[in-house]
Coordinates of C-alpha atoms in Angstrom, one line a residue:
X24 CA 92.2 -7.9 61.4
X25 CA 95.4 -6.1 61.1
X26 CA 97.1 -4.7 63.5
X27 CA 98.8 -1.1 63.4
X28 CA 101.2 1.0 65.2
X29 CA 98.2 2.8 66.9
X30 CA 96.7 -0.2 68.2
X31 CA 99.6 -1.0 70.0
X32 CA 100.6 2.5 71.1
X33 CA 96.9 2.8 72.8
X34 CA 97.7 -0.5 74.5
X35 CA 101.0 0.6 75.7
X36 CA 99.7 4.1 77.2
X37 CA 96.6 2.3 78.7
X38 CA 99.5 0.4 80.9
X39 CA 101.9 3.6 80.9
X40 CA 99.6 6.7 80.2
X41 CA 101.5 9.7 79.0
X42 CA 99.8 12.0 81.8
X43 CA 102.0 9.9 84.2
X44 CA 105.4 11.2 82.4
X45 CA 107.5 14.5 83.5
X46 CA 106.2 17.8 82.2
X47 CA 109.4 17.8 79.9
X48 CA 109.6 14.5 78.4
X49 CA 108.9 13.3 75.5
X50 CA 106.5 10.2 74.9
X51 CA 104.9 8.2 72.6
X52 CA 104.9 8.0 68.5
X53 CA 108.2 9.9 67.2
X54 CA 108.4 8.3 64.0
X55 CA 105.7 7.0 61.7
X56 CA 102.1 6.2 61.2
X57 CA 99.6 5.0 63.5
X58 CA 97.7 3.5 60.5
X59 CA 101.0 1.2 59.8
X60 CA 100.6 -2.3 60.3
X61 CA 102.3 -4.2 62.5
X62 CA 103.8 -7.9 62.9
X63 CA 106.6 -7.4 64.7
X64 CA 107.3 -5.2 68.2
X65 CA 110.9 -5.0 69.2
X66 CA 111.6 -3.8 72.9
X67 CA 115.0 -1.4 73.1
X68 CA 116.4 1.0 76.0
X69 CA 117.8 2.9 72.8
X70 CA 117.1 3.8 69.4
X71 CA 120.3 3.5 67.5
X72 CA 120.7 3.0 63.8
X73 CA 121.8 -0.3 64.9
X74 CA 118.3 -1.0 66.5
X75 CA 116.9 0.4 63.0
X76 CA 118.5 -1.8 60.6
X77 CA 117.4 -4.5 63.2
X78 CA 114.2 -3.9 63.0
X79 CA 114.0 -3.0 59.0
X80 CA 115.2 -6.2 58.3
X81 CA 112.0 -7.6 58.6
X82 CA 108.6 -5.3 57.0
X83 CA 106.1 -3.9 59.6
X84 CA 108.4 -3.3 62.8
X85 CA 107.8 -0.9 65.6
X86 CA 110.3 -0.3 67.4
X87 CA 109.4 0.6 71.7
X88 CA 112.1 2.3 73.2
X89 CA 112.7 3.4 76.4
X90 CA 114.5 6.5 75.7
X91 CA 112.8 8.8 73.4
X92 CA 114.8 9.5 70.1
X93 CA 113.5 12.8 69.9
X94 CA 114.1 14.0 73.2
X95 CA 114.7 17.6 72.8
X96 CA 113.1 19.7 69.9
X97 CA 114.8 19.6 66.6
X98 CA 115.1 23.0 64.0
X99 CA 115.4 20.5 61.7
X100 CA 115.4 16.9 60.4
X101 CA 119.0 16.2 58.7
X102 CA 121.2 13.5 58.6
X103 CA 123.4 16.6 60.4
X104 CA 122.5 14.7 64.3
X105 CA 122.6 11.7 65.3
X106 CA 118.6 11.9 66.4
X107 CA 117.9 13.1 62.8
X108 CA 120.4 10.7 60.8
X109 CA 118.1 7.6 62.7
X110 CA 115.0 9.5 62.2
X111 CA 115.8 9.3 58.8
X112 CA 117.0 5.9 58.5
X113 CA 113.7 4.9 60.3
X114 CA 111.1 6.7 58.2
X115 CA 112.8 5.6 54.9
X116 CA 113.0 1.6 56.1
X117 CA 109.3 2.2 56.9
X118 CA 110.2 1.4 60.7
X119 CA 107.8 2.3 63.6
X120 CA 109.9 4.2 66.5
X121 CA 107.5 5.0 69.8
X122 CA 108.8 5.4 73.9
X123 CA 107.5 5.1 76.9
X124 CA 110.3 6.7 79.2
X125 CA 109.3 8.9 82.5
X126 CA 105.6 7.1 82.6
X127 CA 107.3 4.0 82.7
X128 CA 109.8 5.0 85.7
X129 CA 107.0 5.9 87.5
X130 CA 104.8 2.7 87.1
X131 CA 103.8 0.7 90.0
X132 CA 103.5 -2.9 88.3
X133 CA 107.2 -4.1 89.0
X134 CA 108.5 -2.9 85.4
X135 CA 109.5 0.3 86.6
X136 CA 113.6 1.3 86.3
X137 CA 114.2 1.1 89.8
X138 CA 112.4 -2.5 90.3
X139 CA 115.5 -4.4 89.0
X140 CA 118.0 -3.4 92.2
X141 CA 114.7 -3.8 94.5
X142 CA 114.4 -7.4 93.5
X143 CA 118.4 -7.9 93.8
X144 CA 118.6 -6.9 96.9
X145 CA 115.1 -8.3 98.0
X146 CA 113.8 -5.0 99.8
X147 CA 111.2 -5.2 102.5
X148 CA 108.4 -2.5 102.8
X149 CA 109.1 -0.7 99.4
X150 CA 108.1 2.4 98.1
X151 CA 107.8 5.2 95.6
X152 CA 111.0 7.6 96.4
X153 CA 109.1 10.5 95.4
X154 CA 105.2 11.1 95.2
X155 CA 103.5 13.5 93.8
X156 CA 99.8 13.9 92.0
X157 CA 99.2 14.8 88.6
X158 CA 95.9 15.8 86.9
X159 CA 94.2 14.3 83.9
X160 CA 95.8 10.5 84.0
X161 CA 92.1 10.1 84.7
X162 CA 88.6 11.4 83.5
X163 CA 85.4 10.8 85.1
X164 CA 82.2 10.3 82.7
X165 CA 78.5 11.5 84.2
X166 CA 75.8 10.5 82.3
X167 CA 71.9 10.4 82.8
X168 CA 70.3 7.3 82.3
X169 CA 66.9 5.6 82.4
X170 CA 66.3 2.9 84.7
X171 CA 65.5 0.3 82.3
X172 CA 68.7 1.0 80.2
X173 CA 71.4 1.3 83.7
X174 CA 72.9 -2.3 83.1
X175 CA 73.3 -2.2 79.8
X176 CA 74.4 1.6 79.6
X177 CA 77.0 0.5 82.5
X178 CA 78.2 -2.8 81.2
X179 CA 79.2 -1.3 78.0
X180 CA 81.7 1.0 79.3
X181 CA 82.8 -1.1 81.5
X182 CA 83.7 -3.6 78.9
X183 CA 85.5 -0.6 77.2
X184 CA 87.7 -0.2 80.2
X185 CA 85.6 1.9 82.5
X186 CA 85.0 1.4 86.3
X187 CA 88.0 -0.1 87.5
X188 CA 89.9 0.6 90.6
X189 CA 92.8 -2.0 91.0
X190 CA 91.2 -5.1 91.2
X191 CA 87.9 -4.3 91.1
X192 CA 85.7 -3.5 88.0
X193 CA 82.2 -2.3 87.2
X194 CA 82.8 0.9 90.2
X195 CA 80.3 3.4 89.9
X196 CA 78.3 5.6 91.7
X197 CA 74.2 6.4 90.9
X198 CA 71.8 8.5 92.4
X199 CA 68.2 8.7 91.3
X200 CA 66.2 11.7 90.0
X201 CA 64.4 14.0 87.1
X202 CA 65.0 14.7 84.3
X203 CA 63.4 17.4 82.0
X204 CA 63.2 18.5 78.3
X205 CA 61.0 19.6 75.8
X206 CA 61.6 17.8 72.4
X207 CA 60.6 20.5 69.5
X208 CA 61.9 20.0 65.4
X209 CA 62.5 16.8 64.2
X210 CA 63.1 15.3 67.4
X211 CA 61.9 11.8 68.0
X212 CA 62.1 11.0 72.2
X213 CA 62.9 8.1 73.7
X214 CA 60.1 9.0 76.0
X215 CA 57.5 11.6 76.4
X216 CA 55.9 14.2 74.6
X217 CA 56.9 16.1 71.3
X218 CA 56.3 19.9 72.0
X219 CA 55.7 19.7 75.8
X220 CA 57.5 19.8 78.8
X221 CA 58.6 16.4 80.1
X222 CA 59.8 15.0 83.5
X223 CA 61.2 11.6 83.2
X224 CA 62.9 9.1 86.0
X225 CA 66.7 9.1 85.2
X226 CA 69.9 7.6 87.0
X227 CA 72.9 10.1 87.2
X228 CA 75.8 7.2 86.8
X229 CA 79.4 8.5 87.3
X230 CA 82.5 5.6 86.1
X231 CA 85.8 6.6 86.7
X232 CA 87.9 6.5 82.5
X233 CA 91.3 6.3 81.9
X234 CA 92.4 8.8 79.6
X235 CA 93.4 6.7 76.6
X236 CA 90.5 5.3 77.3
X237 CA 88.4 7.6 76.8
X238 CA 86.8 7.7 73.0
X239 CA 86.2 3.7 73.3
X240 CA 84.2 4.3 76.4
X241 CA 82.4 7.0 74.6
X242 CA 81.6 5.3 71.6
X243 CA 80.0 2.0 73.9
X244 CA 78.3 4.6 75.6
X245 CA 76.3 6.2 72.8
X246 CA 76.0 2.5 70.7
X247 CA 74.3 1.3 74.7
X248 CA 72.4 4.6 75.7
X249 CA 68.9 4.7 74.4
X250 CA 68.7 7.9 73.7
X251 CA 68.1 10.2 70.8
X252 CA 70.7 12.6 72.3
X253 CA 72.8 11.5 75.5
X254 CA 73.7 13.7 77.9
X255 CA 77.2 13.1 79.3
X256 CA 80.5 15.1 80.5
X257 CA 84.1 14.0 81.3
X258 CA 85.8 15.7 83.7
X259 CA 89.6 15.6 84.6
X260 CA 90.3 14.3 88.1
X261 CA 93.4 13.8 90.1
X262 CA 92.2 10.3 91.2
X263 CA 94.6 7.1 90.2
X264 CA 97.0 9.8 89.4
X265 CA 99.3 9.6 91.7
X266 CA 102.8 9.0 90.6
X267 CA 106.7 9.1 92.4
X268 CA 110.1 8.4 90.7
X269 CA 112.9 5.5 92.4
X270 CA 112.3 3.2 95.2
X271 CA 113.1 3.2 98.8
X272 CA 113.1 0.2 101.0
X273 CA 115.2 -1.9 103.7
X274 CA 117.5 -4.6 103.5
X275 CA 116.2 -7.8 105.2
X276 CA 119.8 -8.1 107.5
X277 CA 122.0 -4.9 107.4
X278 CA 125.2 -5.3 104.9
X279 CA 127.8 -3.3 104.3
X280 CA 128.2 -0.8 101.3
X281 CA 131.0 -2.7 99.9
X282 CA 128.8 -6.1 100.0
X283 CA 125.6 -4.0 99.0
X284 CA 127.6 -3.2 96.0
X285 CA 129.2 -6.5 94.9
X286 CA 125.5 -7.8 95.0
X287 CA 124.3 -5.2 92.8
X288 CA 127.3 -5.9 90.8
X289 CA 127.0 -9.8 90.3
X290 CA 123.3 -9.4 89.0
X291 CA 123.2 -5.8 86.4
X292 CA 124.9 -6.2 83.0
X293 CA 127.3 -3.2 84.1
X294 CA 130.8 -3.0 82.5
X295 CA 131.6 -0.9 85.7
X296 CA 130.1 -0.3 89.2
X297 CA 132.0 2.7 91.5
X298 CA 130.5 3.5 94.9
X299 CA 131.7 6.3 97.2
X300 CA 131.8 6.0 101.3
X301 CA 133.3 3.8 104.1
X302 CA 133.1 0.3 102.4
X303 CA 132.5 -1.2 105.7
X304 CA 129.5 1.0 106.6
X305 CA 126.6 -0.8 107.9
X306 CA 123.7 -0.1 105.5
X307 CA 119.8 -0.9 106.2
X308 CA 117.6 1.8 104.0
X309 CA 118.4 1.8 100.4
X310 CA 117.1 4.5 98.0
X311 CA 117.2 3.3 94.3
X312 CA 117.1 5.7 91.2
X313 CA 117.1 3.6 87.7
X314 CA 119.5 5.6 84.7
X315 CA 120.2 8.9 86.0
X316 CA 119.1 10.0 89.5
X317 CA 121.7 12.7 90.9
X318 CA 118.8 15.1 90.9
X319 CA 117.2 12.9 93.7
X320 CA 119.6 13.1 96.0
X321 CA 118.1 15.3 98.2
X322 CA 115.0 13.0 98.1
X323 CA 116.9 9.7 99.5
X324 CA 118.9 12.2 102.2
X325 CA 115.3 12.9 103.5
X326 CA 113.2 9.8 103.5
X327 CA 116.7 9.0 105.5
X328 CA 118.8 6.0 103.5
X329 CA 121.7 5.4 104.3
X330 CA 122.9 4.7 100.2
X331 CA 121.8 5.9 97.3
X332 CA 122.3 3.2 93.9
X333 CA 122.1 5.1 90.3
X334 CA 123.5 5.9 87.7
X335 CA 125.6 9.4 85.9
X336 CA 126.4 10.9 89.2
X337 CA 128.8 13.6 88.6
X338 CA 131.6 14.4 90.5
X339 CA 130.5 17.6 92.4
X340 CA 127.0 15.6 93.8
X341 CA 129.2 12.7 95.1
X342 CA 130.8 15.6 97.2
X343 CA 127.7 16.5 98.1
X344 CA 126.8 13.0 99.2
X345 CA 129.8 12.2 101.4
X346 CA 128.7 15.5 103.2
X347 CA 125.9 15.0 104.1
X348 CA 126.4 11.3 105.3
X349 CA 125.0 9.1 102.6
X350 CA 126.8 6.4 100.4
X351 CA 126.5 5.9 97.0
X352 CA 126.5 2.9 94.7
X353 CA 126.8 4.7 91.2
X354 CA 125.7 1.2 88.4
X355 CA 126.0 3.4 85.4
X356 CA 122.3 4.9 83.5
X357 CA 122.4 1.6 80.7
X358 CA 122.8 -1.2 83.4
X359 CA 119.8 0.1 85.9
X360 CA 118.0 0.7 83.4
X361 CA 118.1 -2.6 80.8
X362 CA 117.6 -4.8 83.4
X363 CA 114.1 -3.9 83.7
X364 CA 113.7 -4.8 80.0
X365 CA 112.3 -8.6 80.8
X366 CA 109.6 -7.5 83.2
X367 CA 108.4 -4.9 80.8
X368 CA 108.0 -7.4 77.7
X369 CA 106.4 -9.5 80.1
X370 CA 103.4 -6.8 81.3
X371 CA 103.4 -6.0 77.3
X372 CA 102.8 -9.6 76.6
X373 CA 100.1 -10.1 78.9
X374 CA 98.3 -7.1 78.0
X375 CA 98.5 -7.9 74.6
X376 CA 97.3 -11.1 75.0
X377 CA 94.5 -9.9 76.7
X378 CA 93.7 -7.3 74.3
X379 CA 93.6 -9.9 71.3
X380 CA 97.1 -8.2 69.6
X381 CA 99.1 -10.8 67.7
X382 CA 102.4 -9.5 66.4
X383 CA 105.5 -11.4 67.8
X384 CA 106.7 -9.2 70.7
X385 CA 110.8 -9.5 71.6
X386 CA 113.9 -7.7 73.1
X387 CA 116.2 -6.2 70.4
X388 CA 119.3 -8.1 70.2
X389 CA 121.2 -4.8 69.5
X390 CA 123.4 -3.8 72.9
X391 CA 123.6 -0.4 73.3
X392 CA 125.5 0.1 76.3
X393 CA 127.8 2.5 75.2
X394 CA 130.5 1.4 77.5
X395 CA 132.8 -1.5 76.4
X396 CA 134.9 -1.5 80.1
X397 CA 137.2 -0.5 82.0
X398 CA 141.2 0.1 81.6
X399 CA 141.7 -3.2 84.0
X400 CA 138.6 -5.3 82.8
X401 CA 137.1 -5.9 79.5
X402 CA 132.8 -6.3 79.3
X403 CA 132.6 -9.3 78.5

């Protein structure tokens, strides 16, 4: 069977659901057709027209980015922006463009942004910088059920994705008790009597659904469910919704900034790495923002580390920073960011595999690191 752009968008936001992204962001399809086949995925931080031409060399290519191309809201589409002029380019090539940006930040499976410096600097007892919860990441469906037809009713929507909770699968919760109806027209019961009033034995099952999960575990409920007419409801709940931006964790031996930062340096593709302080500070707690994280800064000052390693910090927060006794290690957005690029193919790849999806899946060979060094170094 082929495979299309909204086959591999649904697996993508069953690993990186869009509920999970910032209020403001902008994820998911910006350019195309779901019902477009697909052969080929290529994996970018950016879309450039680079990136395009990349990926309409070959037919059927979707390109995932990191960073939405259509990140703020455009009057129009002309070749008069640089969003629009790609936009363009893309939809005429026949090129795919989709992002998974803030939901991916957030994720809790090692691909996130802020995993990269985590790993480099091998941080014990890590956690989400931030934490917050956000509703309707997850539903949960009710249905009423007769006894006879509970497995079957509950191991089809578990095989559509329903019931798990980390590593465990087929969760539910049932109680036991009556049901009632009176079937009058043209109905035709499962059970009981046309025209009278009926009481029947019935299971109330509750499954916790992911969102994009949501009309496949509907549709294996109603093809299971012996009923004429099922009664079910999905409700949005808060649960598995929980989200937080960066990473916080402590050095295994204390180090000093200036070290901190020529590990940091040796191991991300940055043309550049700055960092702001006493160089020969002792450092144990380190708060990590992937791309740009200046507006965190007041989050790493109170879960109390000692240096703060992002990207785009701007002078005036720096300042800020020195003043209020925290070091910085400033990587540049690109670098902290496209390091996470080969732990993110790799979820992708398993999940595809998993799912049965086929097209060849592969990091863009495009750079687009805007940077090409510094007065006194060239990137190499």
């Amino acid at each position: 069977m082929t495979e299309t752009v909204g086959d591999w968008l649904g697996l993508v936001h069953e690993l990186y659901p869009p509920a999970q992204a910032a209020s403001w962001d902008a994820v998911g399809l910006h350019v195309g057709d779901p019902a477009w086949p697909v052969d080929r995925v290529l994996v970018a931080l950016d879309v450039t027209g680079a990136v395009v031409d990349e990926a309409a060399a070959e037919p059927h290519t979707l390109v995932l980015a990191h960073h939405p191309l259509l990140f703020r809201p455009l009057a129009r589409l002309t070749p008069d922006t640089a969003a629009g002029r790609t936009a363009l380019r893309a939809a005429r090539a026949g090129v795919a463009i989709a992002a998974a940006h803030t939901n991916l930040d957030v994720t809790g499976d090692g691909a996130g942004t802020s995993d990269p410096v985590v790993r480099v600097l091998d941080l014990q007892d890590v956690r989400p910088l931030t934490s917050e919860l956000r509703d309707g990441s997850m539903l949960k469906l009710v249905v009423f059920v007769p006894p006879e037809a509970l497995d079957a009713v509950l191991d089809a929507v578990s095989a559509a994705g329903a019931g798990e909770a980390g590593d465990y699968e087929r969760c539910s919760f049932r109680v036991r008790g009556t049901g009632t109806f009176r079937p009058v027209g043209d109905a035709q019961p499962y059970s009981g009597e046309h025209g009278e009033d009926n009481d029947v034995d019935e299971f109330r099952l509750e499954v916790q659904v992911p969102r994009s999960r949501a009309g496949a575990v509907v549709r294996a409920l109603l093809g299971a469910h012996p009923y004429e007419e099922v009664a079910y409801d999905l409700f949005p709940t808060v649960a598995g919704a929980e989200v937080g931006f960066g990473r916080i964790g402590r050095l295994p031996e204390a180090a000093t900034l200036e070290d901190v930062a020529a590990r940091i340096r040796a191991d991300l593709p940055a043309p550049f790495l700055r960092f702001a302080g006493d160089p020969t500070r002792e450092l144990r707690t380190v708060a990590i923002v992937g791309g740009s994280g200046d507006s965190l800064l007041s989050a790493a000052v109170a879960a109390g580390a000692d240096v703060f390693v992002t990207g785009d910090l701007k002078h005036h927060v720096v300042l800020d920073a020195l003043e209020l006794g925290i070091t910085l290690v400033d990587a540049g957005h690109h670098a902290t960011e496209v390091a996470a690029l080969p732990s993110w193919i790799e979820r992708l790849r398993d999940a595809a595999t998993a799912e049965g999806l086929h097209a060849r899946l592969l990091p863009s060979s495009v750079p687009t690191g805007p940077w090409a060094g510094t007065a006194d170094r060239r990137q190499a």
